[in-house]
mmCIF file of C-alpha atoms in Angstrom:
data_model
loop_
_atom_site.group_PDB
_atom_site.id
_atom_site.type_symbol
_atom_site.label_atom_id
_atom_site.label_comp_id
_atom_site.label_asym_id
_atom_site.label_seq_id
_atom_site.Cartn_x
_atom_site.Cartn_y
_atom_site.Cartn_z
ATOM 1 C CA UNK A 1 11.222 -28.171 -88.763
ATOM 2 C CA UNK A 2 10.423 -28.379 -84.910
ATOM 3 C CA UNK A 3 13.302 -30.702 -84.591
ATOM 4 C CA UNK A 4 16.173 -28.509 -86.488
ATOM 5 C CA UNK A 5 15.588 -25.758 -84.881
ATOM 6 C CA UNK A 6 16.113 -27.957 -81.284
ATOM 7 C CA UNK A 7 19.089 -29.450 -83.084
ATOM 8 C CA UNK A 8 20.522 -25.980 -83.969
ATOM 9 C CA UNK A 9 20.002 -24.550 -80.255
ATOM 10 C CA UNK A 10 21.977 -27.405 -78.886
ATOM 11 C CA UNK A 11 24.243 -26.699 -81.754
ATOM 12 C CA UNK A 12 24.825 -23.034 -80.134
ATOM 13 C CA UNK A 13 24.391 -24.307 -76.540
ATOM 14 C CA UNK A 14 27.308 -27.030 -77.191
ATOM 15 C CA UNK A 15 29.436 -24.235 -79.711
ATOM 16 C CA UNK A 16 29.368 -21.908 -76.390
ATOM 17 C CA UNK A 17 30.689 -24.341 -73.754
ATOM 18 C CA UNK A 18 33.051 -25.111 -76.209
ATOM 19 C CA UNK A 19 34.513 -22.161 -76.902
ATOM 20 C CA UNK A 20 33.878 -21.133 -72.832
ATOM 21 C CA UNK A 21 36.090 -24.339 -71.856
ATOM 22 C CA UNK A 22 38.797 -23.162 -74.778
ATOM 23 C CA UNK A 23 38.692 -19.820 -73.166
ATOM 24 C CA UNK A 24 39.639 -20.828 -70.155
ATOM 25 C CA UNK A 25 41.956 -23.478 -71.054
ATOM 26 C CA UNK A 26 43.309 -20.158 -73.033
ATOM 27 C CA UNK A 27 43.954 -18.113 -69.916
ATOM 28 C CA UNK A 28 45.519 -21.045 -67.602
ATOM 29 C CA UNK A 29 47.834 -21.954 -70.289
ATOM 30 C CA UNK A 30 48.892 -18.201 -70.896
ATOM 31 C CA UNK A 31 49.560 -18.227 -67.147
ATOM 32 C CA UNK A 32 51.746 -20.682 -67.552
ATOM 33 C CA UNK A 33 53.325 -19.752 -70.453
ATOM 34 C CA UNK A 34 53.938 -16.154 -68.533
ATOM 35 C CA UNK A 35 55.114 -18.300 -65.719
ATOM 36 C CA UNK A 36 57.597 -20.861 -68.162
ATOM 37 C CA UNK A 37 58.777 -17.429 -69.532
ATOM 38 C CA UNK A 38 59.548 -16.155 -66.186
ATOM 39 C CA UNK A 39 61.659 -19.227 -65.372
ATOM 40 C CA UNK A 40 63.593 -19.091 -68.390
ATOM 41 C CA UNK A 41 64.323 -15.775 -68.937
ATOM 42 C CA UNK A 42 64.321 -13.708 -65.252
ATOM 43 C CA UNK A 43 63.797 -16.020 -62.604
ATOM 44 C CA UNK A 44 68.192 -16.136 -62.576
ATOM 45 C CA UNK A 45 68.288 -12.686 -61.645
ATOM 46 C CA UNK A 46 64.558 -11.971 -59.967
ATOM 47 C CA UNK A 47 64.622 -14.869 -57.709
ATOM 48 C CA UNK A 48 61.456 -17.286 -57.728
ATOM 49 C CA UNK A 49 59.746 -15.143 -55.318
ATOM 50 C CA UNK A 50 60.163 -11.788 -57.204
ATOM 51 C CA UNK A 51 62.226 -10.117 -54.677
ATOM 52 C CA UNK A 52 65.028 -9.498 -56.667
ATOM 53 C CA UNK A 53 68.877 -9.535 -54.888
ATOM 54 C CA UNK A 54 69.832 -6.541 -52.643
ATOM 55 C CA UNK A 55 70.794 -3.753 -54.072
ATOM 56 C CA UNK A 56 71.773 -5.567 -56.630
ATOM 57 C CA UNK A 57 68.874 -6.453 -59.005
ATOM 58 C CA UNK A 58 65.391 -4.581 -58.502
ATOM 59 C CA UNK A 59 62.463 -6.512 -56.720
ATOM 60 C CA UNK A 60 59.482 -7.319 -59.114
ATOM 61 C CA UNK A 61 57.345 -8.255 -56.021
ATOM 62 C CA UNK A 62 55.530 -4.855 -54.713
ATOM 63 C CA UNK A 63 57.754 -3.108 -57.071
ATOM 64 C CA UNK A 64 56.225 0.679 -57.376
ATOM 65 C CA UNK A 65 58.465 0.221 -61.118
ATOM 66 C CA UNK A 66 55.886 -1.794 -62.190
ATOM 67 C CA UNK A 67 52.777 0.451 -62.223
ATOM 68 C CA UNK A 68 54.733 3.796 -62.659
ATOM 69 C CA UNK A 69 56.020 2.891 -65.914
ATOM 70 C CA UNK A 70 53.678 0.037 -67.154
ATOM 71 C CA UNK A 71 53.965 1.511 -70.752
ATOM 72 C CA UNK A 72 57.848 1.271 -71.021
ATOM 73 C CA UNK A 73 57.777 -2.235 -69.482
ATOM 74 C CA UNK A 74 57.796 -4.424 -73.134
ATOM 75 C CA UNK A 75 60.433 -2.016 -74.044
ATOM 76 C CA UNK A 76 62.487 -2.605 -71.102
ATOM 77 C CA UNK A 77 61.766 -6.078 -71.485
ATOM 78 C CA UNK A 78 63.114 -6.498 -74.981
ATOM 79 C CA UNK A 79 65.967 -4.370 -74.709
ATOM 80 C CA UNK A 80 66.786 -4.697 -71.193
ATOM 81 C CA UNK A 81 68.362 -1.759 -69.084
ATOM 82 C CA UNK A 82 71.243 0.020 -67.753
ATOM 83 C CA UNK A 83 72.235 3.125 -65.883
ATOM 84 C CA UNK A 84 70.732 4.211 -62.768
ATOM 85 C CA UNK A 85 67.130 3.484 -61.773
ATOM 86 C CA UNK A 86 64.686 3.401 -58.932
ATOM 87 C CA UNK A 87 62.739 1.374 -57.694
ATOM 88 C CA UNK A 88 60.645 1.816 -54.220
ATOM 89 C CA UNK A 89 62.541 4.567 -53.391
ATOM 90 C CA UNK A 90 66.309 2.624 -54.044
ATOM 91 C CA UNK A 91 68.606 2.976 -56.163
ATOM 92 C CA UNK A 92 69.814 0.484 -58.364
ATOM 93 C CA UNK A 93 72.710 0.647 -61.901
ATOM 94 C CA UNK A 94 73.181 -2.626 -62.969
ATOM 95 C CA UNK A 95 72.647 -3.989 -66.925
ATOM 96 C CA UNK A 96 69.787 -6.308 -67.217
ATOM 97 C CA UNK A 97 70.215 -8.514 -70.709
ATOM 98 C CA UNK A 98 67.436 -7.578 -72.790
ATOM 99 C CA UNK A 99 65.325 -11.061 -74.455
ATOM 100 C CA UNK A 100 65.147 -10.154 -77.747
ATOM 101 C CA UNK A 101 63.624 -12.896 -79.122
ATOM 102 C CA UNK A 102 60.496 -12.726 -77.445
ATOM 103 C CA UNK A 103 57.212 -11.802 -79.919
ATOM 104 C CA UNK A 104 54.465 -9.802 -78.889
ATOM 105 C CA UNK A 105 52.196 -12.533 -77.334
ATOM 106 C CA UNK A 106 55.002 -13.799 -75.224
ATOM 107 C CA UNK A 107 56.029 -10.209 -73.615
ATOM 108 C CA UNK A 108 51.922 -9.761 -73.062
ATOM 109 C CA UNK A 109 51.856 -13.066 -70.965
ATOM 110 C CA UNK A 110 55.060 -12.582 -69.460
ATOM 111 C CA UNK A 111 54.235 -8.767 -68.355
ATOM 112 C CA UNK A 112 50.455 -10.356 -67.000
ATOM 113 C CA UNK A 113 52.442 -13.048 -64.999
ATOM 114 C CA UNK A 114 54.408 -10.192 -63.673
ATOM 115 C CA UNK A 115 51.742 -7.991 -63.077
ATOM 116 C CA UNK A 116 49.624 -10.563 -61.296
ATOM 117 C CA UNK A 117 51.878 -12.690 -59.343
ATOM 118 C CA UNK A 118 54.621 -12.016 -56.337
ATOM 119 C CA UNK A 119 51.847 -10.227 -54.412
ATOM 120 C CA UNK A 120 50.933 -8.093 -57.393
ATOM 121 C CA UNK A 121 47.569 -7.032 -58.448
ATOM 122 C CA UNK A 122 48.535 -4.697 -61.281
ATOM 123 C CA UNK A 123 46.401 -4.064 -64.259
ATOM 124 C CA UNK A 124 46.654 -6.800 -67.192
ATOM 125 C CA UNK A 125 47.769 -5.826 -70.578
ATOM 126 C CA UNK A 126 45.916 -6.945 -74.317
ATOM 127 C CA UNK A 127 48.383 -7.645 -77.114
ATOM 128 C CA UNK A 128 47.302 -5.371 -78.813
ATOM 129 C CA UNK A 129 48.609 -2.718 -76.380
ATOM 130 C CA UNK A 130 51.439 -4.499 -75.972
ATOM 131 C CA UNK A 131 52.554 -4.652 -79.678
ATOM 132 C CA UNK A 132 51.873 -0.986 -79.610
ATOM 133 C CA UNK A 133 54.190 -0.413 -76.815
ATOM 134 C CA UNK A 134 56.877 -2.456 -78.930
ATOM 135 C CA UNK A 135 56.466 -0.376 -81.721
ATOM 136 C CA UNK A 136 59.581 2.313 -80.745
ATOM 137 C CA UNK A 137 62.025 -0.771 -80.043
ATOM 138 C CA UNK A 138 62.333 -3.174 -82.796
ATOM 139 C CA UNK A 139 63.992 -6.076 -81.941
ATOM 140 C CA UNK A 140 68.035 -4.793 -82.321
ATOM 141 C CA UNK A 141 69.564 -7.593 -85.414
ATOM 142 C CA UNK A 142 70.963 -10.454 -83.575
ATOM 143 C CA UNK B 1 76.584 -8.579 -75.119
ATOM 144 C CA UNK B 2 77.573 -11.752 -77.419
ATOM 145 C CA UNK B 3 80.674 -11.892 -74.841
ATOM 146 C CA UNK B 4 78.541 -12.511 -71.798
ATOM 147 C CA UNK B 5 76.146 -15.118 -73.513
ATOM 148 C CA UNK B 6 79.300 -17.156 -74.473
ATOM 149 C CA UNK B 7 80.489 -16.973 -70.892
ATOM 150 C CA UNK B 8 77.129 -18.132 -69.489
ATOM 151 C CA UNK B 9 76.940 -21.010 -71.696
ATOM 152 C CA UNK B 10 80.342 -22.002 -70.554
ATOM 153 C CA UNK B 11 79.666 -21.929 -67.069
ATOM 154 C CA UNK B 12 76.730 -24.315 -67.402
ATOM 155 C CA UNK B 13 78.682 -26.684 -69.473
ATOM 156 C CA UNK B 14 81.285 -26.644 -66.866
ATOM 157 C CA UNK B 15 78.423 -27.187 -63.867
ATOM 158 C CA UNK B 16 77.169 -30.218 -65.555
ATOM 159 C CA UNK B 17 80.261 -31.614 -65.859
ATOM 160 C CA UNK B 18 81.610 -31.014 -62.461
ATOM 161 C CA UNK B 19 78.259 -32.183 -60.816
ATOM 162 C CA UNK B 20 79.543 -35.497 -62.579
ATOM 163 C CA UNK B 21 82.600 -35.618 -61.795
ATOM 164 C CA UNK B 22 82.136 -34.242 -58.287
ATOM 165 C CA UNK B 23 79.364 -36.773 -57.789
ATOM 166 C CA UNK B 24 81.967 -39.513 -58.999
ATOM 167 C CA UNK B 25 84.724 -38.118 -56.360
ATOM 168 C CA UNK B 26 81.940 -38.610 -53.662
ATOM 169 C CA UNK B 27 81.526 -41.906 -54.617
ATOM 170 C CA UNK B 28 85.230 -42.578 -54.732
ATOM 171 C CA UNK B 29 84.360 -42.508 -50.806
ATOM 172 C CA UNK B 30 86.949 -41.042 -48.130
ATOM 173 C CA UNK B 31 87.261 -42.431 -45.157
ATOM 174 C CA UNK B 32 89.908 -40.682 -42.924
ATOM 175 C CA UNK B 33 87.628 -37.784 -41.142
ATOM 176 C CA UNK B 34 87.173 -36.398 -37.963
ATOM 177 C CA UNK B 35 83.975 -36.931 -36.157
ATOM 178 C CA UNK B 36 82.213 -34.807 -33.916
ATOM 179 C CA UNK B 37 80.204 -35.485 -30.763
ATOM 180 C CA UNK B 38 76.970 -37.224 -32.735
ATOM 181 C CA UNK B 39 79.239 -38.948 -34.932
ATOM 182 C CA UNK B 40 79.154 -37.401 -38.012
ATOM 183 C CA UNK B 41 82.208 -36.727 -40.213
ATOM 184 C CA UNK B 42 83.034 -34.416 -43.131
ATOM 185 C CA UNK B 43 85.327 -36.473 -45.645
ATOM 186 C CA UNK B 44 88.666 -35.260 -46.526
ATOM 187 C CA UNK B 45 88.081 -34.992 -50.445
ATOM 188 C CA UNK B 46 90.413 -35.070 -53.108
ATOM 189 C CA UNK B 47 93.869 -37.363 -54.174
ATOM 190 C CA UNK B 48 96.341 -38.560 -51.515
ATOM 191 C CA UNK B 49 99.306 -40.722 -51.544
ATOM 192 C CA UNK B 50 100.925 -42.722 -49.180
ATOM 193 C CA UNK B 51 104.793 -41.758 -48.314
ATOM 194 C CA UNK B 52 106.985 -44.271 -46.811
ATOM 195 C CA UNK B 53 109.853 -42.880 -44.402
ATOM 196 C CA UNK B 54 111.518 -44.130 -41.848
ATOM 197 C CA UNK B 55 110.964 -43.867 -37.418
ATOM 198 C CA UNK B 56 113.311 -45.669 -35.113
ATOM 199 C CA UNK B 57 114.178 -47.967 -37.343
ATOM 200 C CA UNK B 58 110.983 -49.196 -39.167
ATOM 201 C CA UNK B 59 108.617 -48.016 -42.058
ATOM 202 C CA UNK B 60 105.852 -45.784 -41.337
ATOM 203 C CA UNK B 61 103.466 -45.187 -43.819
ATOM 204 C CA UNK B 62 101.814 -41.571 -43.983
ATOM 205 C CA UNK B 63 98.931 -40.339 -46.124
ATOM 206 C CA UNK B 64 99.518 -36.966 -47.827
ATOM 207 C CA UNK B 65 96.593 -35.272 -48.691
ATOM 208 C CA UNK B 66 95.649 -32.993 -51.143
ATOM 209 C CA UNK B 67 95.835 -29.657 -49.806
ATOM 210 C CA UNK B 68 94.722 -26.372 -51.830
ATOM 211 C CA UNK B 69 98.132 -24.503 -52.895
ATOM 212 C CA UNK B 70 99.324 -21.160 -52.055
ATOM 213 C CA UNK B 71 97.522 -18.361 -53.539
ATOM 214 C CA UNK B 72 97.911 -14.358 -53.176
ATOM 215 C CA UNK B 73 94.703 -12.325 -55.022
ATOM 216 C CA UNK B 74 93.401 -8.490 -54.330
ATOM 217 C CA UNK B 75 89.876 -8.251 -52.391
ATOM 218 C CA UNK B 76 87.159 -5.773 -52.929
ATOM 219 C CA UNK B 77 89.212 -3.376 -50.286
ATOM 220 C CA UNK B 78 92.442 -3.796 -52.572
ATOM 221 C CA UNK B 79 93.295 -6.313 -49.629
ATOM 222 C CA UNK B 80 95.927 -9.026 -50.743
ATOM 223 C CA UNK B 81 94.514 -11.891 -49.706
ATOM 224 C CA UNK B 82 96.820 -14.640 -49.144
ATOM 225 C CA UNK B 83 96.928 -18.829 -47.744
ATOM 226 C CA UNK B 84 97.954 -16.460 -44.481
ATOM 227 C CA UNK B 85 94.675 -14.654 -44.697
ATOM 228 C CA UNK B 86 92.953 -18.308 -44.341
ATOM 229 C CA UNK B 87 95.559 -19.520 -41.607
ATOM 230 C CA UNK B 88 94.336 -21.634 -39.464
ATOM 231 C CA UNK B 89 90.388 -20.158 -40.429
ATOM 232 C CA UNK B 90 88.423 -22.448 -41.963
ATOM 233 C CA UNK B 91 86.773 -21.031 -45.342
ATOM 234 C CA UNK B 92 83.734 -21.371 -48.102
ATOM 235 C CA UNK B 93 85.054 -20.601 -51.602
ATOM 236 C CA UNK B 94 83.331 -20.164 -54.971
ATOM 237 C CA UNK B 95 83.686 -18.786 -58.332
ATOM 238 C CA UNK B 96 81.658 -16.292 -60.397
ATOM 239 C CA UNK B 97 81.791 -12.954 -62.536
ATOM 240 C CA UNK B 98 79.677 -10.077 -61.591
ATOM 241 C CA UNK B 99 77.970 -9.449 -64.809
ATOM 242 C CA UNK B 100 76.544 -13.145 -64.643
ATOM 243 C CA UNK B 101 73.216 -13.549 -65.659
ATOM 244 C CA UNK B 102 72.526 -17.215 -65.283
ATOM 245 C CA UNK B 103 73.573 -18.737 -61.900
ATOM 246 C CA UNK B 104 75.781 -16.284 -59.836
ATOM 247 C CA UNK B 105 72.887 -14.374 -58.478
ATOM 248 C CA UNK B 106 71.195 -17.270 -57.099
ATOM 249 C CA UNK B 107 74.279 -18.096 -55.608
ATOM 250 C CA UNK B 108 75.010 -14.942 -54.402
ATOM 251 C CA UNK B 109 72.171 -14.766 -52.798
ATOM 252 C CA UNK B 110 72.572 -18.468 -50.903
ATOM 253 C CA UNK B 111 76.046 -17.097 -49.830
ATOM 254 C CA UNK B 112 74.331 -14.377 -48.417
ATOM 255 C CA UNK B 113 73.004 -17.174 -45.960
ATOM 256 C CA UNK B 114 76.154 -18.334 -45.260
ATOM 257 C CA UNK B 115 77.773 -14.809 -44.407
ATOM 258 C CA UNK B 116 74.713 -13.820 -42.325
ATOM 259 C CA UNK B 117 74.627 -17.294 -40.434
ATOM 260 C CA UNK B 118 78.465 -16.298 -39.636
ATOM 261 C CA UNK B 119 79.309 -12.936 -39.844
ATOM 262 C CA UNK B 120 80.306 -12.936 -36.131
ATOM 263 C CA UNK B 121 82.872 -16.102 -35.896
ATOM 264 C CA UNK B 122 86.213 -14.422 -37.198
ATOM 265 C CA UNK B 123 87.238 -17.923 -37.917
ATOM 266 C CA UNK B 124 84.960 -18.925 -41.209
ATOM 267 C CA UNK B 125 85.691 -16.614 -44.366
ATOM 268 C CA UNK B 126 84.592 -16.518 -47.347
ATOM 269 C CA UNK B 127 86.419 -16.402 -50.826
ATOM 270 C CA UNK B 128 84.525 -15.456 -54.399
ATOM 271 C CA UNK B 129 86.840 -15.202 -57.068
ATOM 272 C CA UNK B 130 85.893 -13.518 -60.163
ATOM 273 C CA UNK B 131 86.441 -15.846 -63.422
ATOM 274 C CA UNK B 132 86.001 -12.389 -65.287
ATOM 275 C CA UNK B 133 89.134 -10.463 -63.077
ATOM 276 C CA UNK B 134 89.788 -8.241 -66.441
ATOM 277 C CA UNK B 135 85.966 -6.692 -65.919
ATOM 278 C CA UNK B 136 85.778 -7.230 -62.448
ATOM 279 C CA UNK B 137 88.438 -4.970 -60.813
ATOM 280 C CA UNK B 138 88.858 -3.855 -57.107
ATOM 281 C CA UNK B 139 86.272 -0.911 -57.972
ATOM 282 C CA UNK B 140 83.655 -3.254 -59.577
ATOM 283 C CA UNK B 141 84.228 -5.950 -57.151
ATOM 284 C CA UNK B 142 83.825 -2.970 -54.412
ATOM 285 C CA UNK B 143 80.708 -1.382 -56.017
ATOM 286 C CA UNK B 144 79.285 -5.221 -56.153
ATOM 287 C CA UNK B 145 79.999 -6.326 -52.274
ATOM 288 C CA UNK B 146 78.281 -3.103 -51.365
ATOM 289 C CA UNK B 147 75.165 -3.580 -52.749
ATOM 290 C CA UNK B 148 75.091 -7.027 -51.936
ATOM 291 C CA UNK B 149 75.186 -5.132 -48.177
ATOM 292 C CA UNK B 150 78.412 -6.815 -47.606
ATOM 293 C CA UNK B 151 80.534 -5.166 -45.203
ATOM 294 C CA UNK B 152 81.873 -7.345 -42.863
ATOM 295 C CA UNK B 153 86.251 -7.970 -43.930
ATOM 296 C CA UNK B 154 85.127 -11.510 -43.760
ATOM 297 C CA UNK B 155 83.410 -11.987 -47.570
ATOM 298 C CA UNK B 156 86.049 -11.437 -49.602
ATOM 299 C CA UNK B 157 85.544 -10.564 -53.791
ATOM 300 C CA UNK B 158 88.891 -11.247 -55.258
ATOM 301 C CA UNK B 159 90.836 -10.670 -58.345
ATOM 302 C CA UNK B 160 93.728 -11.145 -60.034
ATOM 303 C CA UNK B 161 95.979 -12.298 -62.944
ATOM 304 C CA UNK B 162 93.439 -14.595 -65.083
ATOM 305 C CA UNK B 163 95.597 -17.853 -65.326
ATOM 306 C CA UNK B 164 96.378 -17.817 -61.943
ATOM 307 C CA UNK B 165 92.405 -17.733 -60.813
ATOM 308 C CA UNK B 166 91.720 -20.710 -62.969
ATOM 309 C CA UNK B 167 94.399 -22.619 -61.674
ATOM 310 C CA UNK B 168 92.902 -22.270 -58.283
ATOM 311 C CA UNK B 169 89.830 -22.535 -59.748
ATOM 312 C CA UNK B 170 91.311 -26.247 -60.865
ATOM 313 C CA UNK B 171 92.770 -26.886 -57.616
ATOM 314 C CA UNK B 172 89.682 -26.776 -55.979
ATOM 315 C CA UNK B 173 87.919 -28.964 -58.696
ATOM 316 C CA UNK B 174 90.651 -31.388 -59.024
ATOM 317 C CA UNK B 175 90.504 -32.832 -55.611
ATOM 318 C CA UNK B 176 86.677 -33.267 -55.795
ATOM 319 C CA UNK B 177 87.520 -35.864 -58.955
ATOM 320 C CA UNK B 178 89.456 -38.668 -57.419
ATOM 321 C CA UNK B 179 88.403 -40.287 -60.430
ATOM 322 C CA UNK B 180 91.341 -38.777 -62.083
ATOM 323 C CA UNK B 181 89.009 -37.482 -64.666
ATOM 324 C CA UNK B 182 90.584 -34.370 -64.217
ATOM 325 C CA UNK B 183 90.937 -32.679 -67.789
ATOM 326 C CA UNK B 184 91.547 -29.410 -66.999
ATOM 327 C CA UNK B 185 90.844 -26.300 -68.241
ATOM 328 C CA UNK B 186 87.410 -25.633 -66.569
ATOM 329 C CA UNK B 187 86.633 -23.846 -63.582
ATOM 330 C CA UNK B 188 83.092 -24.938 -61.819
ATOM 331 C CA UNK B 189 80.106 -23.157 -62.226
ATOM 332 C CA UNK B 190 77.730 -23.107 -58.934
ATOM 333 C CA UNK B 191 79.760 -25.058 -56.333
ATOM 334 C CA UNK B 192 80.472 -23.804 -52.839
ATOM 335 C CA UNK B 193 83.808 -25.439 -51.912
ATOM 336 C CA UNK B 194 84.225 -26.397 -47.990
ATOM 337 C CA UNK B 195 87.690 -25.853 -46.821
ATOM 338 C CA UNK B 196 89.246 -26.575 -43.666
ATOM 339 C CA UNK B 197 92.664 -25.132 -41.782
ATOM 340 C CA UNK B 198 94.722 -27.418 -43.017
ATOM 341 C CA UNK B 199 93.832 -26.240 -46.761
ATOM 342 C CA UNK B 200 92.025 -29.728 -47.364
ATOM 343 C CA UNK B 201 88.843 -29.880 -48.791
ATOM 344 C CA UNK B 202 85.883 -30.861 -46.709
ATOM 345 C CA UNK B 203 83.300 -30.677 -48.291
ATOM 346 C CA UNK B 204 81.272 -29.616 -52.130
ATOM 347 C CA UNK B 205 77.486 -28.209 -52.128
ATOM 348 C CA UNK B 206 75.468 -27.118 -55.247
ATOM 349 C CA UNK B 207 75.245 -23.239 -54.306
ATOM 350 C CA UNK B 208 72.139 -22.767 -56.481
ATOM 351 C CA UNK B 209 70.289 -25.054 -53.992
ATOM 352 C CA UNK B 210 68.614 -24.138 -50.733
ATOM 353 C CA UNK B 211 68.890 -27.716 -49.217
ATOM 354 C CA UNK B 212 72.757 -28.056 -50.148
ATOM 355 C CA UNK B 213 73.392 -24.598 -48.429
ATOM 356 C CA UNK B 214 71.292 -25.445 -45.605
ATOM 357 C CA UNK B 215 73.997 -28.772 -45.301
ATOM 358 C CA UNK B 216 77.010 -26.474 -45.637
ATOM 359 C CA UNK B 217 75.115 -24.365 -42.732
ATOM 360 C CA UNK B 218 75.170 -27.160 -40.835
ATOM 361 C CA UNK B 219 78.649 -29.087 -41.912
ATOM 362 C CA UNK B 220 80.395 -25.954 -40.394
ATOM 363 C CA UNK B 221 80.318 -26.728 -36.914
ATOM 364 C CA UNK B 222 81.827 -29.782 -37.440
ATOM 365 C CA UNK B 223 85.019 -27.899 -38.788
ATOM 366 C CA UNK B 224 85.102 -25.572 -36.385
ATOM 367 C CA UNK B 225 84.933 -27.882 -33.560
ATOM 368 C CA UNK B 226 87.840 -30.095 -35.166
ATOM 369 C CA UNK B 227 89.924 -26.574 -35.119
ATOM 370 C CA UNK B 228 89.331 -26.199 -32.096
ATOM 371 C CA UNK B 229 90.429 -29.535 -30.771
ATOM 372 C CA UNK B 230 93.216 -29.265 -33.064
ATOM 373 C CA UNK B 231 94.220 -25.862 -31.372
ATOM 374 C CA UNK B 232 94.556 -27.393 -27.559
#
């Protein structure tokens, strides 16, 4: 009896750092998955650094966009943009392509690598937000 | 939309390939170049023949080189600009499309480097041609050099008739591949072209890499000094 019970408690000590050292593995690989996004899909126009071209393509990097209108961003993401907007007090009217074949869990990490990187500090976004967000903007039949 | 997808896969196709066959025409190795006072040369790239003619009585034997035709295209400032505009001026040319997504911006932005490092020597220009000259017109092309913060006459954003911009487009390809692997019809994707006076080619960087730019940055002097011994 004695003994079970031992065996059970490492059972739930070993479980834990388990599913601790999945957790984290979790989070570095959904860095990097924001990060491979980022490569593939914006780092063209954003530049590696985030600070965008001129007055040609917006700065991500201290971008004032970013926090003002955190809930459009997975909209704007999957649809892209066009017509005038500013950002840190500039004007910019250029089309961005929209990447319409990103799902949910892909915009989240993407918008967190964002968020978090190029000097940011921004608050993080769940999924579940995020799929919220994408609710008004189905993906447009490609 | 669909439009500018198929044009960005094309000009990625078309880098590839003329990495190779630029990479090849480097190979091919030139050897007639001017030095400069540590010794280093820039190549003369691209076919030449040899032409026979006669001089008091014997056979010389001169080598033709290839030299970038005649051109005349509209700038951003409805400028023509013409083989006259680059008389004599050395220049950096490359070719893109404003509504680019893939490459052009980070090329953009290394030409940037270029026209900053220079903006104040009247004799290095620069030459973008738009691959897209139907979209891209004098007002777009306008529009785009300003908020690139372009203002100096010296970065010019041309267009014109279609055929005619691939052609050049060609031109300037075809005397990278002295392999005579030369099948036409594709104009190169992220390459910054080095030309000198004489309309010869001196000299092809990857213009979506920092380290190939920073060569270019350097290679310049070595034209302009050649210029200006040619000049005396």
């Amino acid at each position: 009896m004695r003994i079970s019970m031992r065996k059970s408690k490492w059972a739930v000590l070993g479980f834990g750092t388990l599913s601790l050292l999945t957790l984290t593995q979790c989070f570095t690989d959904k860095q990097n998955e924001g990060q491979r996004l980022y490569v593939a899909n914006c780092q063209s126009c954003h530049m590696e650094d985030g600070t965008g071209l001129r007055g040609l393509i917006p700065p991500l990097a201290g971008a004032d966009y970013l926090q003002k209108n955190r809930q459009q961003l997975p909209c704007l993401i999957r649809h892209g943009a066009e017509g005038p907007m500013v950002v840190n007090g500039k004007e910019y009217n250029r089309e961005m392509p929209g990447a319409e074949r990103l799902a949910p869990d892909e915009i989240t990490n993407l918008l967190n690598y964002m968020q978090t990187n190029f000097g940011n500090s921004n608050q993080r976004y769940t999924m579940q937000e995020v799929t919220l967000l994408l609710e008004p903007c189905p993906p447009h039949q490609q | 939309m669909s439009n500018l997808n198929n044009k960005v896969c094309f000009l990625r196709k078309v880098f590839v390939g003329a990495s190779l066959a630029l990479s090849v025409g480097m190979l091919g190795g030139c050897s007639d170049s001017a030095t400069d006072a540590e010794g280093r040369t820039l190549p003369i790239l691209g076919e030449r023949e040899t032409v026979e003619r006669e001089a008091n009585g014997q056979t010389v034997v001169d080598t033709v080189y290839h030299q970038v035709p005649d051109f005349a295209f509209t700038d951003q400032d409805s400028q023509q600009v013409t083989q006259q505009t680059v008389a004599g001026k050395i220049y950096v040319t490359d070719f893109f499309f404003t509504s680019c997504p893939s490459i052009c911006p980070k090329m953009k932005s290394q030409m940037l480097r270029v026209y900053e490092e220079y903006k104040d020597n009247p004799d290095v220009l620069l030459l973008s041609h738009s691959i897209d000259p139907e979209h891209d017109t004098v007002a777009v092309l306008k529009d785009f050099a300003e908020r690139l913060g372009v203002t100096a006459a010296k970065w010019h954003f041309l267009t014109g008739e279609k055929d005619r911009i691939y052609d050049m487009a060609n031109n300037y390809l075809v005397a990278a591949q002295e392999d005579g692997q030369a099948d036409g019809g594709f104009t190169h994707g992220g390459h910054f072209i080095l030309v000198d006076g004489h309309r010869r080619i001196r000299g092809v960087y990857d213009g979506t890499e920092e380290t190939s730019v920073n060569q270019l940055i350097q290679d310049i002097p070595l034209l302009l000094n050649e210029n200006k011994h040619a000049k005396k």
